[in-house]
Short mmCIF file of C-alpha atoms in Angstrom, two decimals:
data_model
loop_
_atom_site.label_atom_id
_atom_site.label_comp_id
_atom_site.label_asym_id
_atom_site.label_seq_id
_atom_site.Cartn_x
_atom_site.Cartn_y
_atom_site.Cartn_z
CA GLN A 12 0.00 0.00 0.00
CA VAL A 13 1.41 3.34 -1.08
CA GLN A 14 1.73 6.00 1.59
CA LEU A 15 2.78 9.60 1.05
CA VAL A 16 3.27 11.63 4.22
CA GLU A 17 3.76 15.39 3.93
CA SER A 18 5.31 17.65 6.55
CA GLY A 19 6.60 21.19 6.81
CA GLY A 20 3.49 23.29 6.33
CA GLY A 21 2.49 26.12 8.62
CA LEU A 22 1.88 29.83 8.99
CA VAL A 23 4.40 32.20 7.43
CA GLN A 24 4.48 35.92 6.76
CA PRO A 25 4.48 37.28 3.21
CA GLY A 26 7.99 37.11 1.80
CA GLY A 27 8.87 34.18 4.03
CA SER A 28 9.89 30.67 3.12
CA LEU A 29 8.97 27.08 3.89
CA ARG A 30 10.19 23.64 2.84
CA LEU A 31 7.68 20.85 2.43
CA SER A 32 8.75 17.22 2.58
CA CYS A 33 6.95 14.10 1.42
CA ALA A 34 8.11 10.68 2.57
CA ALA A 35 6.97 7.82 0.35
CA SER A 36 6.61 4.13 1.13
CA GLY A 37 5.04 1.10 -0.48
CA LEU A 38 6.32 1.85 -3.98
CA THR A 39 9.51 1.67 -6.02
CA PHE A 40 10.17 5.38 -5.70
CA SER A 41 12.47 5.79 -8.71
CA HIS A 42 9.74 4.38 -10.99
CA HIS A 43 7.46 7.34 -10.35
CA ALA A 44 7.44 10.96 -11.34
CA MET A 45 6.54 12.98 -8.25
CA GLY A 46 4.74 16.26 -7.89
CA TRP A 47 3.00 18.81 -5.75
CA PHE A 48 -0.50 20.16 -6.21
CA ARG A 49 -2.38 22.71 -4.14
CA GLN A 50 -5.98 23.51 -3.40
CA ALA A 51 -7.14 26.83 -2.03
CA ALA A 52 -10.46 27.08 -0.21
CA GLY A 53 -13.34 26.88 -2.66
CA LYS A 54 -11.09 26.24 -5.67
CA GLU A 55 -9.96 23.29 -7.73
CA ARG A 56 -6.78 21.36 -7.06
CA ASP A 57 -4.02 22.81 -9.26
CA PHE A 58 -0.63 21.63 -10.46
CA VAL A 59 2.34 23.29 -8.74
CA ALA A 60 5.45 21.34 -9.80
CA ASN A 61 6.69 17.96 -10.94
CA ILE A 62 10.00 16.15 -11.10
CA SER A 63 11.01 13.23 -13.27
CA ARG A 64 11.81 9.78 -11.92
CA LEU A 65 15.54 10.39 -11.61
CA GLY A 66 15.30 14.11 -10.93
CA SER A 67 16.77 15.29 -14.21
CA SER A 68 13.71 17.29 -15.27
CA THR A 69 11.44 19.67 -13.37
CA ASN A 70 8.41 21.73 -14.34
CA TYR A 71 6.51 24.49 -12.57
CA ALA A 72 3.24 26.34 -12.77
CA ASP A 73 3.78 29.87 -14.06
CA SER A 74 2.56 31.30 -10.76
CA VAL A 75 5.44 29.73 -8.80
CA LYS A 76 8.33 29.81 -11.29
CA GLY A 77 11.43 31.35 -9.80
CA ARG A 78 10.08 31.03 -6.25
CA PHE A 79 9.50 27.29 -5.75
CA THR A 80 12.00 24.48 -6.25
CA ILE A 81 11.12 20.80 -6.35
CA SER A 82 13.75 18.16 -5.64
CA ARG A 83 13.93 14.51 -4.68
CA ASP A 84 16.21 12.11 -2.86
CA ASN A 85 15.69 8.64 -4.29
CA ALA A 86 17.90 7.07 -1.63
CA LYS A 87 15.49 8.35 1.03
CA ASN A 88 12.23 8.04 -0.94
CA THR A 89 11.53 11.70 -0.30
CA VAL A 90 10.45 14.64 -2.43
CA PHE A 91 10.77 18.27 -1.35
CA LEU A 92 9.25 21.61 -2.26
CA ARG A 93 11.27 24.64 -1.30
CA MET A 94 9.14 27.79 -1.33
CA ILE A 95 10.53 31.31 -1.03
CA SER A 96 9.06 34.81 -1.43
CA LEU A 97 5.70 33.44 -0.37
CA LYS A 98 2.59 35.45 -1.17
CA PRO A 99 -0.89 35.39 0.40
CA GLU A 100 -2.17 33.81 -2.82
CA ASP A 101 0.06 30.79 -2.12
CA THR A 102 -2.22 29.93 0.80
CA ALA A 103 -3.63 26.45 0.21
CA VAL A 104 -3.48 22.82 1.21
CA TYR A 105 -0.46 21.33 -0.52
CA TYR A 106 -0.64 17.73 -1.66
CA CYS A 107 2.21 15.43 -2.55
CA ALA A 108 1.46 13.18 -5.51
CA ALA A 109 3.00 10.12 -7.13
CA GLY A 110 2.44 9.48 -10.78
CA ARG A 111 1.67 6.03 -12.16
CA PRO A 112 4.79 3.97 -12.90
CA TYR A 113 6.72 5.45 -15.83
CA ASP A 114 3.91 7.90 -16.64
CA SER A 115 3.97 11.67 -16.71
CA LEU A 116 2.43 13.76 -13.95
CA TRP A 117 0.73 17.02 -14.88
CA ARG A 118 -2.93 16.83 -13.93
CA PRO A 119 -4.88 15.43 -10.98
CA ASN A 120 -6.09 12.62 -13.28
CA ASP A 121 -2.46 11.56 -13.77
CA VAL A 122 -1.98 10.93 -10.05
CA GLY A 123 -1.66 7.36 -8.82
CA SER A 124 -1.41 8.20 -5.11
CA TRP A 125 -2.06 11.30 -3.01
CA GLY A 126 -0.73 12.40 0.34
CA GLN A 127 -3.09 13.67 3.00
CA GLY A 128 -2.13 17.32 2.45
CA THR A 129 -0.43 19.97 4.55
CA GLN A 130 -1.77 23.48 5.13
CA VAL A 131 0.32 26.46 4.10
CA THR A 132 -0.97 29.85 5.22
CA VAL A 133 0.74 33.06 4.15
CA SER A 134 -0.49 35.96 6.22
CA SER A 135 0.74 38.86 8.29
#
């Protein structure tokens, strides 16, 4: 059974930074693209970033380019999302996602497994 466990969310002031972590188990981690999605209150769940199976390729939503960095450690079955220059509009529940084996990961329908989510609130 696949488990994705996020940590690192919280309350931060505008301009601040956070690092989210997602520890994966129950899957061959290097077989899966990994990603982060977010869902603000009353809105749909949106793509934030993805990273290829071996970490050689990353992609970002336009709204976070230059501020967020996704990375992974395949030895530790963990994916990270480093967020800097946070804005109030970044406030959302952030979800870690694993793609299906050897498939791409861009949309919620591409996701094989979800984490439980971690709240990020950007407010003064």
